[in-house]
């Protein structure tokens, strides 16, 4: 799994790590049951602080994407059927971006094309 950290990005490094892991899962590079590298090892590989990776892992655990097992590591969980609560959380995150896109004049067709393009890019298609 290759994660590129962009130090000058406005996206915090912990979010870049979290997003990279999620995209690795979507692309099939990481599968349910796979164990992520230790926090210390992953931080060294990425050249970032251990607390940064730890924060990423804990956010992924809070989202139900991984499970942190003491002394065993962080394990990728099998996806469940999304709950209404989870769907509502994702919708509330997307809402401001959608409003911004509409405010700058993007059409529904442009938005749908953009979503398809991003989805293809994440999946590596």
Coordinates of C-alpha atoms in Angstrom, one line a residue:
X1 CA 0.0 0.0 0.0
X2 CA 1.5 3.3 -1.1
X3 CA 0.4 6.5 0.7
X4 CA 1.8 9.8 -0.6
X5 CA 2.1 12.5 2.1
X6 CA 1.9 16.0 0.8
X7 CA 3.4 18.1 3.6
X8 CA 2.3 21.4 2.1
X9 CA -1.3 20.3 1.5
X10 CA -4.1 22.1 3.4
X11 CA -5.3 18.6 4.4
X12 CA -3.8 17.6 7.7
X13 CA -1.3 14.7 7.6
X14 CA -3.4 12.5 9.8
X15 CA -6.3 12.9 7.4
X16 CA -4.0 12.1 4.5
X17 CA -3.0 8.9 6.2
X18 CA -6.6 8.0 7.1
X19 CA -7.8 8.8 3.5
X20 CA -4.9 6.7 2.0
X21 CA -5.9 3.7 4.1
X22 CA -9.5 4.0 3.1
X23 CA -8.6 4.3 -0.5
X24 CA -6.4 1.3 -0.2
X25 CA -9.4 -0.6 1.1
X26 CA -11.6 0.6 -1.8
X27 CA -9.0 -0.4 -4.4
X28 CA -8.6 -3.9 -2.8
X29 CA -5.0 -3.3 -1.7
X30 CA -6.2 -3.9 1.9
X31 CA -8.8 -6.6 2.6
X32 CA -10.8 -7.5 5.7
X33 CA -8.6 -9.3 8.1
X34 CA -5.4 -7.6 6.9
X35 CA -3.3 -6.1 9.7
X36 CA -2.0 -2.6 9.3
X37 CA 1.7 -1.9 10.1
X38 CA 2.4 -0.9 13.7
X39 CA 2.0 2.8 14.5
X40 CA 5.7 3.1 15.0
X41 CA 6.6 1.3 11.8
X42 CA 4.1 3.0 9.7
X43 CA 5.1 6.4 11.0
X44 CA 8.8 5.7 10.2
X45 CA 7.9 4.5 6.7
X46 CA 5.9 7.7 6.1
X47 CA 8.3 10.0 7.8
X48 CA 5.7 11.3 10.2
X49 CA 5.2 11.5 13.9
X50 CA 3.8 8.3 15.6
X51 CA 0.9 10.4 17.1
X52 CA -0.2 11.3 13.6
X53 CA -0.6 7.7 12.6
X54 CA -2.1 6.8 15.9
X55 CA -4.7 9.6 15.4
X56 CA -5.5 8.2 11.9
X57 CA -5.9 4.7 13.3
X58 CA -8.3 5.8 16.1
X59 CA -10.4 7.8 13.6
X60 CA -10.7 4.7 11.4
X61 CA -11.6 2.6 14.4
X62 CA -14.3 5.2 15.4
X63 CA -15.7 4.9 11.9
X64 CA -15.8 1.1 12.2
X65 CA -13.3 0.6 9.4
X66 CA -10.6 -1.0 11.5
X67 CA -10.3 -2.6 14.9
X68 CA -7.3 -1.9 17.1
X69 CA -6.4 -5.1 18.9
X70 CA -3.9 -4.5 21.7
X71 CA -0.5 -6.3 21.1
X72 CA -1.9 -7.5 17.7
X73 CA -2.3 -4.3 15.7
X74 CA -5.0 -2.7 13.7
X75 CA -7.1 -5.1 11.6
X76 CA -9.2 -4.2 8.6
X77 CA -12.9 -5.0 9.3
X78 CA -15.3 -6.4 6.8
X79 CA -17.8 -3.8 5.6
X80 CA -21.3 -3.9 7.1
X81 CA -24.5 -2.6 5.7
X82 CA -24.3 1.1 6.3
X83 CA -26.7 2.2 9.1
X84 CA -28.9 5.3 8.8
X85 CA -26.8 7.0 11.3
X86 CA -23.6 6.4 9.2
X87 CA -25.3 7.5 6.0
X88 CA -26.5 10.7 7.8
X89 CA -23.0 11.4 9.1
X90 CA -21.6 11.1 5.6
X91 CA -24.4 13.3 4.2
X92 CA -23.7 16.0 6.8
X93 CA -20.0 15.9 5.7
X94 CA -20.8 16.2 2.0
X95 CA -23.6 18.9 2.4
X96 CA -21.3 21.9 2.8
X97 CA -19.2 20.9 -0.2
X98 CA -22.3 20.3 -2.3
X99 CA -23.7 23.7 -1.3
X100 CA -20.4 25.3 -2.3
X101 CA -20.4 23.6 -5.7
X102 CA -24.0 24.7 -6.3
X103 CA -23.1 28.3 -5.1
X104 CA -20.4 28.5 -7.7
X105 CA -22.7 27.4 -10.4
X106 CA -22.0 23.7 -10.9
X107 CA -24.9 21.8 -12.6
X108 CA -26.3 18.5 -11.4
X109 CA -24.7 16.9 -14.5
X110 CA -21.3 18.4 -13.7
X111 CA -21.6 17.1 -10.1
X112 CA -22.5 13.6 -11.2
X113 CA -19.7 13.6 -13.7
X114 CA -17.3 14.7 -11.0
X115 CA -18.5 12.0 -8.6
X116 CA -18.1 9.3 -11.2
X117 CA -14.6 10.6 -12.0
X118 CA -13.5 10.7 -8.4
X119 CA -15.0 7.2 -7.8
X120 CA -13.1 5.8 -10.8
X121 CA -9.9 7.5 -9.6
X122 CA -10.2 6.0 -6.1
X123 CA -10.9 2.6 -7.5
X124 CA -7.9 2.9 -9.8
X125 CA -10.0 2.4 -13.0

